[in-house]
PDB file of C-alpha atoms in Angstrom:
ATOM      1  CA  MET A 723     -27.783  51.388  26.160  1.00 79.00           C
ATOM      2  CA  CYS A 724     -26.591  54.981  25.941  1.00 82.00           C
ATOM      3  CA  ILE A 725     -23.067  55.986  27.031  1.00 80.00           C
ATOM      4  CA  ASP A 726     -21.835  59.552  26.749  1.00 85.00           C
ATOM      5  CA  GLY A 727     -24.715  60.407  24.456  1.00 88.00           C
ATOM      6  CA  ARG A 728     -23.945  57.519  22.117  1.00 87.00           C
ATOM      7  CA  SER A 729     -26.300  54.647  21.586  1.00 87.00           C
ATOM      8  CA  MET A 730     -24.827  51.170  21.504  1.00 81.00           C
ATOM      9  CA  ARG A 731     -26.227  47.719  21.068  1.00 83.00           C
ATOM     10  CA  VAL A 732     -25.495  45.505  24.061  1.00 83.00           C
ATOM     11  CA  THR A 733     -24.535  41.979  23.060  1.00 86.00           C
ATOM     12  CA  ASP A 734     -23.967  38.752  24.958  1.00 89.00           C
ATOM     13  CA  ALA A 735     -20.230  39.288  24.413  1.00 87.00           C
ATOM     14  CA  PHE A 736     -20.482  42.674  26.178  1.00 84.00           C
ATOM     15  CA  TRP A 737     -22.145  41.144  29.251  1.00 89.00           C
ATOM     16  CA  SER A 738     -19.714  38.208  29.231  1.00 89.00           C
ATOM     17  CA  TYR A 739     -16.758  40.604  29.246  1.00 86.00           C
ATOM     18  CA  TRP A 740     -18.163  42.663  32.114  1.00 88.00           C
ATOM     19  CA  TYR A 741     -19.038  39.546  34.085  1.00 92.00           C
ATOM     20  CA  LEU A 742     -15.443  38.312  33.679  1.00 89.00           C
ATOM     21  CA  ALA A 743     -13.977  41.676  34.688  1.00 87.00           C
ATOM     22  CA  ALA A 744     -16.287  42.084  37.696  1.00 90.00           C
ATOM     23  CA  GLU A 745     -15.801  38.519  38.968  1.00 92.00           C
ATOM     24  CA  ARG A 746     -12.009  38.691  38.617  1.00 89.00           C
ATOM     25  CA  GLN A 747     -12.037  41.935  40.602  1.00 87.00           C
ATOM     26  CA  ALA A 748     -14.276  40.361  43.242  1.00 92.00           C
ATOM     27  CA  MET A 749     -11.926  37.353  43.446  1.00 91.00           C
ATOM     28  CA  PHE A 750      -8.957  39.670  43.917  1.00 86.00           C
ATOM     29  CA  MET A 751     -10.722  41.536  46.719  1.00 89.00           C
ATOM     30  CA  ARG A 752     -11.826  38.319  48.462  1.00 92.00           C
ATOM     31  CA  ARG A 753      -8.245  37.034  48.470  1.00 89.00           C
ATOM     32  CA  ALA A 754      -6.836  40.411  49.534  1.00 88.00           C
ATOM     33  CA  ASN A 755      -9.293  40.498  52.436  1.00 94.00           C
ATOM     34  CA  GLY A 756      -8.445  36.937  53.509  1.00 95.00           C
ATOM     35  CA  VAL A 757     -11.902  35.514  52.860  1.00 95.00           C
ATOM     36  CA  ALA A 758     -11.810  31.751  53.452  1.00 94.00           C
ATOM     37  CA  GLY A 759     -12.999  29.258  50.896  1.00 89.00           C
ATOM     38  CA  PRO A 760     -12.923  29.332  47.147  1.00 91.00           C
ATOM     39  CA  ALA A 761     -12.459  32.781  45.655  1.00 91.00           C
ATOM     40  CA  THR A 762     -15.320  32.136  43.223  1.00 94.00           C
ATOM     41  CA  MET A 763     -18.106  29.706  42.509  1.00 95.00           C
ATOM     42  CA  ASP A 764     -17.528  30.083  38.768  1.00 95.00           C
ATOM     43  CA  PRO A 765     -16.160  26.713  37.573  1.00 95.00           C
ATOM     44  CA  ILE A 766     -13.958  28.182  34.835  1.00 93.00           C
ATOM     45  CA  LEU A 767     -12.497  31.045  36.871  1.00 92.00           C
ATOM     46  CA  GLY A 768     -12.014  28.658  39.781  1.00 92.00           C
ATOM     47  CA  SER A 769     -10.203  26.038  37.697  1.00 91.00           C
ATOM     48  CA  PHE A 770      -7.884  28.053  35.495  1.00 88.00           C
ATOM     49  CA  ARG A 771      -5.314  30.758  36.169  1.00 81.00           C
ATOM     50  CA  PHE A 772      -5.763  34.125  34.549  1.00 76.00           C
ATOM     51  CA  THR A 773      -3.661  37.241  34.827  1.00 67.00           C
ATOM     52  CA  ASN A 774      -4.357  39.297  37.918  1.00 68.00           C
ATOM     53  CA  ALA A 775      -6.974  41.989  37.885  1.00 68.00           C
ATOM     54  CA  TYR A 776      -4.149  44.384  38.714  1.00 70.00           C
ATOM     55  CA  ARG A 777      -1.015  43.851  36.655  1.00 71.00           C
ATOM     56  CA  ALA A 778       1.207  45.017  39.515  1.00 72.00           C
ATOM     57  CA  SER A 779      -0.104  42.142  41.656  1.00 73.00           C
ATOM     58  CA  ASP A 780       1.384  39.339  39.589  1.00 74.00           C
ATOM     59  CA  ARG A 781       4.599  37.598  40.651  1.00 77.00           C
ATOM     60  CA  VAL A 782       6.834  38.964  37.905  1.00 78.00           C
ATOM     61  CA  SER A 783       5.699  42.548  38.447  1.00 77.00           C
ATOM     62  CA  GLN A 784       6.150  42.178  42.215  1.00 79.00           C
ATOM     63  CA  TYR A 785       9.667  40.823  41.686  1.00 82.00           C
ATOM     64  CA  MET A 786      10.528  43.761  39.428  1.00 77.00           C
ATOM     65  CA  LEU A 787       9.063  46.283  41.877  1.00 77.00           C
ATOM     66  CA  GLN A 788      10.739  44.839  44.969  1.00 79.00           C
ATOM     67  CA  ARG A 789      14.090  43.666  43.645  1.00 77.00           C
ATOM     68  CA  VAL A 790      14.808  45.890  40.664  1.00 73.00           C
ATOM     69  CA  ILE A 791      12.975  49.195  40.606  1.00 71.00           C
ATOM     70  CA  TYR A 792      13.134  49.981  44.337  1.00 71.00           C
ATOM     71  CA  ASN A 793      16.486  48.317  44.952  1.00 67.00           C
ATOM     72  CA  ALA A 794      19.119  50.847  46.090  1.00 62.00           C
ATOM     73  CA  HIS A 795      21.826  48.784  44.362  1.00 65.00           C
ATOM     74  CA  TYR A 796      20.207  49.113  40.946  1.00 56.00           C
ATOM     75  CA  ASP A 797      22.274  51.201  38.562  1.00 57.00           C
ATOM     76  CA  GLU A 798      20.867  52.826  35.460  1.00 55.00           C
ATOM     77  CA  LEU A 799      22.797  52.052  32.321  1.00 51.00           C
TER      78      LEU A 799
END
């Protein structure tokens, strides 16, 4: 494989990483679009929780965005 003029050897680990990234993104989009049914047919991704594809989508980040950062009552120290 050649990227930006550089040749690289593609390994199984490379394809595994990109599969994980692509499937997590697809799961996020299926849920965001309200698609019914399981978000994935992958048994591992379907059984275990991973961090969100977008960091700002997780519960802690949403709490911070809604109740701290954009809260008019928040005072800088």
